[in-house]
Tab-separated table of C-alpha atoms and ligand atoms in Angstrom:
chain	number	residue	atom	x	y	z
A	15	MET	CA	11.198	-5.857	-64.987
A	16	PRO	CA	13.995	-4.592	-62.306
A	17	VAL	CA	12.155	-2.089	-59.804
A	18	THR	CA	14.944	0.652	-60.793
A	19	GLU	CA	13.863	0.693	-64.370
A	20	LEU	CA	10.044	0.767	-63.317
A	21	PHE	CA	11.056	3.988	-61.003
A	22	GLU	CA	12.195	6.094	-64.290
A	23	GLN	CA	8.691	5.716	-65.824
A	24	ALA	CA	7.186	7.233	-62.464
A	25	PRO	CA	6.171	10.996	-62.440
A	26	VAL	CA	8.203	12.587	-60.038
A	27	ILE	CA	6.219	13.751	-56.901
A	28	ASP	CA	8.511	14.034	-54.042
A	29	ASP	CA	7.309	11.633	-51.254
A	30	ALA	CA	6.625	14.469	-48.371
A	31	ARG	CA	3.857	15.281	-50.897
A	32	LEU	CA	2.793	12.032	-52.076
A	33	GLN	CA	2.061	10.923	-48.540
A	34	MET	CA	-0.393	13.516	-47.763
A	35	SER	CA	-4.163	13.310	-48.242
A	36	GLY	CA	-5.945	16.103	-50.515
A	37	ALA	CA	-7.048	17.294	-47.033
A	38	GLY	CA	-3.710	17.436	-45.613
A	39	ARG	CA	-3.728	14.108	-43.785
A	40	LEU	CA	-1.409	11.596	-43.558
A	41	ARG	CA	-2.438	8.803	-45.822
A	42	HIS	CA	1.119	6.831	-46.384
A	43	LEU	CA	4.149	7.029	-43.940
A	44	LEU	CA	7.038	7.585	-46.397
A	45	THR	CA	9.014	10.122	-44.625
A	46	LEU	CA	9.406	12.221	-41.722
A	47	LYS	CA	10.284	15.008	-44.155
A	48	GLY	CA	7.716	17.524	-44.678
A	49	LEU	CA	5.607	16.465	-41.413
A	50	LYS	CA	4.763	19.504	-39.426
A	51	ARG	CA	5.745	19.844	-35.696
A	52	SER	CA	2.090	19.829	-34.731
A	53	MET	CA	1.683	16.566	-36.833
A	54	LEU	CA	4.589	14.707	-35.288
A	55	THR	CA	3.266	15.975	-32.020
A	56	GLU	CA	-0.114	14.212	-32.154
A	57	LEU	CA	1.337	11.281	-33.655
A	58	LEU	CA	3.341	11.053	-30.506
A	59	ASP	CA	0.529	11.999	-28.258
A	60	GLN	CA	-1.578	9.393	-30.002
A	61	SER	CA	1.344	6.650	-29.404
A	62	GLU	CA	1.391	7.814	-25.549
A	63	ALA	CA	-2.146	6.361	-25.485
A	64	PHE	CA	-1.363	3.205	-26.860
A	65	LEU	CA	1.365	2.500	-23.985
A	66	SER	CA	0.704	0.518	-20.690
A	67	PRO	CA	3.020	-0.622	-18.046
A	68	LEU	CA	4.964	-4.052	-19.136
A	69	GLY	CA	2.970	-6.712	-17.306
A	70	ASN	CA	-0.244	-5.368	-17.652
A	71	VAL	CA	-3.042	-6.158	-20.392
A	72	PRO	CA	-1.703	-4.246	-23.779
A	73	VAL	CA	-3.913	-1.331	-24.839
A	74	ARG	CA	-6.233	-2.649	-27.714
A	75	SER	CA	-8.848	-1.057	-30.032
A	76	ARG	CA	-11.130	-2.061	-32.898
A	77	SER	CA	-9.870	1.069	-35.165
A	78	LEU	CA	-8.571	-1.355	-37.829
A	79	ALA	CA	-11.601	-3.918	-37.426
A	80	GLY	CA	-12.547	-5.047	-40.976
A	81	LYS	CA	-9.069	-3.975	-42.410
A	82	THR	CA	-6.165	-6.144	-43.558
A	83	VAL	CA	-2.511	-5.211	-43.086
A	84	ALA	CA	0.329	-6.940	-45.287
A	85	ASN	CA	3.642	-6.947	-44.009
A	86	LEU	CA	6.224	-7.308	-46.700
A	87	PHE	CA	9.620	-7.552	-45.492
A	88	PHE	CA	12.302	-7.992	-48.295
A	89	GLU	CA	15.131	-7.400	-45.823
A	90	PRO	CA	15.565	-9.120	-42.219
A	91	SER	CA	14.019	-7.451	-39.299
A	92	THR	CA	12.881	-8.417	-35.874
A	93	ARG	CA	11.562	-5.178	-33.946
A	94	THR	CA	9.758	-3.586	-36.841
A	95	ARG	CA	8.242	-6.612	-38.375
A	96	ALA	CA	7.241	-8.241	-34.985
A	97	SER	CA	5.811	-4.690	-34.031
A	98	PHE	CA	3.763	-3.777	-36.890
A	99	ASP	CA	2.157	-7.508	-36.712
A	100	LEU	CA	1.369	-7.059	-32.781
A	101	ALA	CA	0.339	-3.346	-33.682
A	102	ALA	CA	-2.413	-4.674	-36.190
A	103	LYS	CA	-3.774	-7.112	-34.238
A	104	ARG	CA	-4.203	-5.193	-31.275
A	105	LEU	CA	-6.208	-2.825	-33.438
A	106	GLY	CA	-8.251	-5.808	-34.826
A	107	ALA	CA	-6.922	-5.936	-38.105
A	108	ASP	CA	-6.597	-9.269	-40.210
A	109	VAL	CA	-2.674	-9.403	-40.475
A	110	LEU	CA	-0.731	-11.156	-43.362
A	111	ASN	CA	2.842	-11.687	-42.954
A	112	LEU	CA	4.254	-12.797	-46.336
A	113	ASP	CA	7.232	-14.900	-46.458
A	114	VAL	CA	8.909	-13.268	-49.146
A	115	ASN	CA	11.580	-15.531	-49.791
A	116	MET	CA	8.633	-18.037	-50.785
A	117	SER	CA	6.849	-15.691	-52.702
A	118	SER	CA	6.203	-15.739	-56.725
A	119	ARG	CA	8.500	-12.825	-56.726
A	120	LYS	CA	11.265	-15.486	-56.631
A	121	LYS	CA	9.414	-16.728	-59.762
A	122	GLY	CA	10.200	-13.401	-61.551
A	123	GLU	CA	6.891	-11.568	-60.502
A	124	SER	CA	7.329	-7.673	-60.150
A	125	ILE	CA	6.869	-6.099	-57.000
A	126	LEU	CA	3.953	-4.196	-58.724
A	127	ASP	CA	2.203	-7.456	-59.286
A	128	MET	CA	2.692	-8.656	-56.206
A	129	ILE	CA	0.758	-5.659	-54.963
A	130	TYR	CA	-1.950	-5.539	-56.982
A	131	THR	CA	-2.653	-9.382	-56.485
A	132	LEU	CA	-2.632	-8.573	-52.735
A	133	GLN	CA	-4.649	-5.654	-53.604
A	134	ALA	CA	-7.242	-8.114	-55.086
A	135	MET	CA	-7.681	-10.133	-51.686
A	136	GLN	CA	-8.427	-6.658	-49.882
A	137	VAL	CA	-5.501	-5.808	-48.430
A	138	ASP	CA	-6.000	-2.255	-47.213
A	139	ILE	CA	-2.490	-1.035	-45.679
A	140	PHE	CA	1.083	-2.465	-46.915
A	141	VAL	CA	4.013	-2.233	-44.517
A	142	VAL	CA	7.093	-2.475	-46.855
A	143	ARG	CA	10.842	-2.919	-46.029
A	144	ASP	CA	13.251	-2.818	-48.790
A	145	ALA	CA	16.915	-2.684	-49.491
A	146	SER	CA	16.353	-0.282	-52.563
A	147	ALA	CA	15.452	3.235	-52.516
A	148	GLY	CA	12.283	4.609	-53.625
A	149	VAL	CA	10.506	1.131	-52.968
A	150	PRO	CA	7.539	2.416	-50.695
A	151	ALA	CA	6.767	5.758	-52.851
A	152	TYR	CA	6.848	3.667	-55.991
A	153	ILE	CA	4.141	1.348	-54.448
A	154	ALA	CA	2.362	4.376	-53.101
A	155	ARG	CA	1.875	5.876	-56.640
A	156	HIS	CA	0.420	2.731	-58.080
A	157	VAL	CA	-2.134	1.603	-55.250
A	158	LEU	CA	-5.852	2.297	-55.160
A	159	ASP	CA	-7.465	5.395	-53.356
A	160	HIS	CA	-8.035	3.495	-50.285
A	161	VAL	CA	-4.634	1.751	-49.603
A	162	SER	CA	-1.939	3.089	-47.727
A	163	ILE	CA	1.723	2.612	-47.627
A	164	LEU	CA	3.861	2.248	-44.582
A	165	ASN	CA	7.649	2.650	-45.001
A	166	ALA	CA	9.127	0.166	-42.643
A	167	GLY	CA	12.726	0.667	-43.572
A	168	GLU	CA	14.095	2.027	-47.174
A	169	SER	CA	17.596	1.672	-47.719
A	170	ASP	CA	19.784	4.135	-46.165
A	171	VAL	CA	16.956	6.476	-47.257
A	172	SER	CA	14.683	6.548	-44.456
A	173	HIS	CA	12.685	4.658	-41.378
A	174	PRO	CA	10.129	7.284	-40.350
A	175	THR	CA	8.557	4.787	-37.537
A	176	GLN	CA	11.924	4.294	-36.207
A	177	GLY	CA	12.646	8.248	-36.114
A	178	LEU	CA	9.106	8.988	-34.362
A	179	LEU	CA	9.709	5.963	-31.663
A	180	ASP	CA	13.192	7.596	-31.210
A	181	LEU	CA	11.229	11.324	-30.640
A	182	LEU	CA	8.972	9.556	-28.245
A	183	THR	CA	11.697	8.146	-26.316
A	184	ILE	CA	13.675	11.227	-26.182
A	185	ARG	CA	10.405	13.275	-25.593
A	186	GLN	CA	9.487	11.020	-22.481
A	187	CYS	CA	13.033	11.294	-20.965
A	188	LYS	CA	13.900	14.769	-21.580
A	189	GLN	CA	10.414	16.365	-22.157
A	190	SER	CA	11.327	19.179	-24.397
A	191	PHE	CA	14.082	19.263	-27.268
A	192	GLU	CA	14.914	22.780	-27.701
A	193	LYS	CA	17.890	22.911	-25.446
A	194	LEU	CA	19.118	19.328	-26.019
A	195	ILE	CA	22.453	17.964	-27.033
A	196	VAL	CA	21.612	14.840	-29.190
A	197	VAL	CA	24.721	12.926	-30.514
A	198	VAL	CA	24.727	9.891	-33.095
A	199	VAL	CA	27.782	7.740	-33.180
A	200	GLY	CA	28.750	5.063	-35.698
A	201	ASP	CA	27.918	4.367	-39.725
A	202	ILE	CA	26.109	7.499	-40.409
A	203	ALA	CA	26.745	7.255	-43.910
A	204	HIS	CA	24.640	4.356	-44.162
A	205	SER	CA	21.956	4.862	-41.649
A	206	ARG	CA	18.468	5.747	-42.425
A	207	VAL	CA	17.719	5.746	-38.934
A	208	ALA	CA	20.197	8.530	-38.456
A	209	ARG	CA	18.551	10.355	-41.517
A	210	SER	CA	14.771	9.963	-40.028
A	211	LEU	CA	15.819	11.031	-36.474
A	212	ALA	CA	17.681	13.914	-37.566
A	213	SER	CA	14.620	15.155	-39.775
A	214	GLY	CA	12.575	14.578	-36.846
A	215	LEU	CA	14.890	16.346	-34.569
A	216	ALA	CA	14.948	19.352	-36.650
A	217	THR	CA	11.371	19.615	-37.027
A	218	MET	CA	10.952	19.336	-33.288
A	219	GLY	CA	13.598	22.397	-32.891
A	220	VAL	CA	16.412	20.273	-30.989
A	221	GLY	CA	19.010	22.542	-29.800
A	222	GLU	CA	22.049	20.575	-31.391
A	223	LEU	CA	22.454	17.084	-33.263
A	224	ARG	CA	26.249	16.051	-33.529
A	225	LEU	CA	27.184	13.255	-36.038
A	226	VAL	CA	30.087	11.337	-34.811
A	227	SER	CA	31.698	8.486	-37.330
A	228	PRO	CA	35.117	7.373	-38.837
A	229	LYS	CA	35.546	9.149	-41.703
A	230	SER	CA	35.065	6.404	-44.068
A	231	LEU	CA	31.563	6.149	-42.406
A	232	ALA	CA	31.021	9.988	-42.640
A	233	PRO	CA	27.778	11.041	-44.546
A	234	ASP	CA	27.469	13.583	-47.175
A	235	PRO	CA	27.107	16.830	-45.261
A	236	ALA	CA	24.271	17.701	-47.760
A	237	ASP	CA	22.060	14.853	-45.989
A	238	PHE	CA	22.252	16.716	-42.648
A	239	PRO	CA	22.343	20.279	-43.276
A	240	ARG	CA	21.893	21.189	-39.473
A	241	ALA	CA	24.086	18.945	-38.073
A	242	ARG	CA	27.637	18.962	-36.534
A	243	ILE	CA	29.662	16.096	-38.425
A	244	LEU	CA	32.825	15.017	-36.111
A	245	HIS	CA	35.347	12.463	-36.047
A	246	LYS	CA	36.428	12.323	-32.393
A	247	LEU	CA	34.018	10.658	-30.115
A	248	ASP	CA	35.155	12.763	-26.897
A	249	ASP	CA	34.105	15.984	-29.148
A	250	GLY	CA	30.836	14.540	-29.710
A	251	ILE	CA	29.899	13.223	-26.508
A	252	ARG	CA	31.108	16.039	-24.173
A	253	GLY	CA	27.797	17.560	-22.812
A	254	ALA	CA	25.585	15.584	-24.600
A	255	ASP	CA	21.917	14.791	-23.160
A	256	VAL	CA	21.499	11.990	-25.676
A	257	VAL	CA	23.631	9.423	-26.850
A	258	MET	CA	22.602	6.879	-29.726
A	259	ALA	CA	24.810	4.453	-31.078
A	260	LEU	CA	24.725	2.594	-34.348
A	261	ARG	CA	25.962	-0.572	-35.824
A	262	ILE	CA	28.205	-0.702	-38.971
A	263	GLN	CA	25.686	-1.485	-41.649
A	264	ARG	CA	28.127	-4.109	-43.265
A	265	GLU	CA	25.412	-5.303	-45.745
A	266	ARG	CA	25.360	-1.686	-47.436
A	267	ILE	CA	28.949	-1.377	-47.839
A	268	GLY	CA	30.745	-3.302	-51.038
A	269	ASN	CA	33.973	-3.016	-50.001
A	270	LEU	CA	35.028	-3.223	-46.306
A	271	ASP	CA	38.712	-1.720	-46.868
A	272	GLY	CA	38.937	1.290	-44.678
A	273	ILE	CA	36.187	0.202	-42.098
A	274	PRO	CA	37.842	-0.280	-38.629
A	275	GLY	CA	38.290	-3.624	-37.129
A	276	ILE	CA	36.489	-4.552	-34.203
A	277	ASP	CA	38.801	-3.517	-31.511
A	278	GLU	CA	39.834	-0.194	-33.330
A	279	TYR	CA	36.306	0.700	-33.660
A	280	PHE	CA	35.272	0.125	-30.103
A	281	ALA	CA	38.213	1.953	-28.704
A	282	ASN	CA	37.516	5.012	-30.877
A	283	PHE	CA	33.866	5.023	-31.331
A	284	GLY	CA	32.299	2.422	-28.631
A	285	ILE	CA	30.004	4.068	-25.831
A	286	SER	CA	31.124	2.866	-22.908
A	287	HIS	CA	30.500	3.713	-18.912
A	288	GLU	CA	34.036	5.401	-19.325
A	289	ARG	CA	33.093	7.662	-22.156
A	290	MET	CA	29.660	8.578	-20.800
A	291	LYS	CA	31.486	10.306	-18.185
A	292	LEU	CA	32.047	13.289	-20.728
A	293	ALA	CA	28.054	13.378	-21.286
A	294	ALA	CA	25.587	15.107	-19.164
A	295	PRO	CA	25.152	13.487	-15.611
A	296	ASP	CA	21.407	12.765	-16.828
A	297	ALA	CA	22.587	11.630	-20.380
A	298	ILE	CA	20.444	8.767	-21.882
A	299	VAL	CA	21.985	6.040	-24.021
A	300	MET	CA	19.906	4.858	-27.134
A	301	HIS	CA	20.711	2.209	-30.063
A	302	PRO	CA	17.887	1.401	-32.884
A	303	GLY	CA	18.894	-2.253	-32.555
A	304	PRO	CA	19.962	-4.881	-33.654
A	305	MET	CA	23.259	-4.107	-31.494
A	306	ASN	CA	26.473	-5.550	-31.226
A	307	ARG	CA	27.562	-5.661	-27.649
A	308	GLY	CA	31.295	-4.710	-27.455
A	309	ILE	CA	31.466	-3.310	-30.652
A	310	GLU	CA	29.585	0.117	-30.957
A	311	ILE	CA	28.385	-0.145	-27.176
A	312	GLU	CA	29.731	-1.636	-23.962
A	313	SER	CA	27.492	-4.417	-23.064
A	314	SER	CA	26.997	-3.453	-19.185
A	315	LEU	CA	26.109	-0.043	-20.578
A	316	ALA	CA	23.479	-1.354	-22.746
A	317	ASP	CA	21.874	-2.977	-19.386
A	318	SER	CA	22.263	-0.143	-17.279
A	319	PRO	CA	19.556	2.536	-16.085
A	320	SER	CA	20.709	4.833	-18.571
A	321	SER	CA	19.902	2.703	-21.025
A	322	MET	CA	16.496	3.325	-23.228
A	323	ILE	CA	16.848	0.404	-25.517
A	324	THR	CA	14.173	-1.779	-24.362
A	325	ARG	CA	12.021	1.191	-23.849
A	326	GLN	CA	12.668	2.391	-27.504
A	327	VAL	CA	11.185	-1.272	-28.538
A	328	THR	CA	8.183	-0.919	-26.165
A	329	ASN	CA	7.554	2.579	-27.820
A	330	GLY	CA	8.092	1.444	-31.298
A	331	LEU	CA	4.719	-0.965	-30.795
A	332	ALA	CA	2.647	2.063	-29.761
A	333	VAL	CA	3.955	4.299	-32.487
A	334	ARG	CA	3.165	1.944	-35.115
A	335	MET	CA	-0.560	1.496	-33.506
A	336	ALA	CA	-0.560	5.208	-33.853
A	337	ILE	CA	0.453	5.322	-37.478
A	338	LEU	CA	-2.043	2.379	-38.462
A	339	ALA	CA	-4.770	4.389	-36.629
A	340	ALA	CA	-3.605	7.519	-38.285
A	341	VAL	CA	-3.569	6.546	-41.940
A	342	SER	CA	-6.848	4.271	-41.454
A	343	ARG	CA	-8.844	7.674	-40.267
A	344	THR	CA	-7.751	9.461	-43.436
A	345	VAL	CA	-8.767	6.909	-45.912
A	346	ASP	CA	-12.159	6.418	-44.007
A	347	THR	CA	-12.945	10.031	-44.035
A	348	ARG	CA	-11.918	10.863	-47.647
B	405	LIG	N1	15.564	-1.062	-35.548
B	405	LIG	C1	15.184	-1.742	-36.325
B	405	LIG	O1	14.669	-1.453	-37.484
B	405	LIG	O2	15.041	-3.225	-36.336
B	405	LIG	P1	14.813	-4.310	-36.969
B	405	LIG	O3	15.763	-4.216	-38.191
B	405	LIG	O4	14.753	-5.431	-35.976
B	405	LIG	O5	13.409	-4.423	-37.315
């Protein structure tokens, strides 16, 4: 049965409530929505504890010893998948990286039967990326009480660990959120990264969030109630403290008519050294990756001292260690 038909049979509990245990602790991570500032701060603090300088021995612990983590990526990934894999191993877990294209889903097995099968092999934590909205929550409603679901990217809806690593990167560079102007530039309409970042920034009390996109890639304003939606990059970037570029998510766009070509896009929406002159002098540049150099970002800017792109990747691993440890603690103390 298609996943969408199964959703209709599921009880409606919103993801923000579904992800919490009865004691108010994080059991699953489905969305940043509904997580209090104190909880986000605690997760960012815990992530810091998992960082060590590049070239040093990575931080390890045994907090997931005896647990099994399964990575189920139904969409491509480099950063998220590799970092969840390493994060779980550095916490002492057994890790299953299932090649979903070679799995029995190709023979018609439903996603839930696949989860029940792996649950029967004592998988405790499922890390799930899927192109359909609602899949992580749908699975979370059906697993046993000791099992946790971590959303590793859900359609254009949510990418909570990306949101956390972006918050961590901004906090490291700018200390507090209250006076910051953050601008996100690109395909906002299809961006789960922008949605999770906007949610996290709102909770942390950011000064101003500006979203800049071509009109054809503009979001529904209802999805971003506290943001300014703009279509001229110069207006968006002026005075900004943080500038994040996004790629055009062609895989989510059915009809590419009306989407600017590469040269037109870079001329109007590409982040460049020249454009960054309008931002605050100490502004940082971010990109969630994968990036398309010369389209949404000038290549030399991506490699410049103001670029935090590789730091975001480093932080991603630490954030995923913190999340794995947090949900594991919740289940163990229930
Ligand atoms: N930012 C991000 O989710 O990258 P991957 O698609 O490589 O995981």
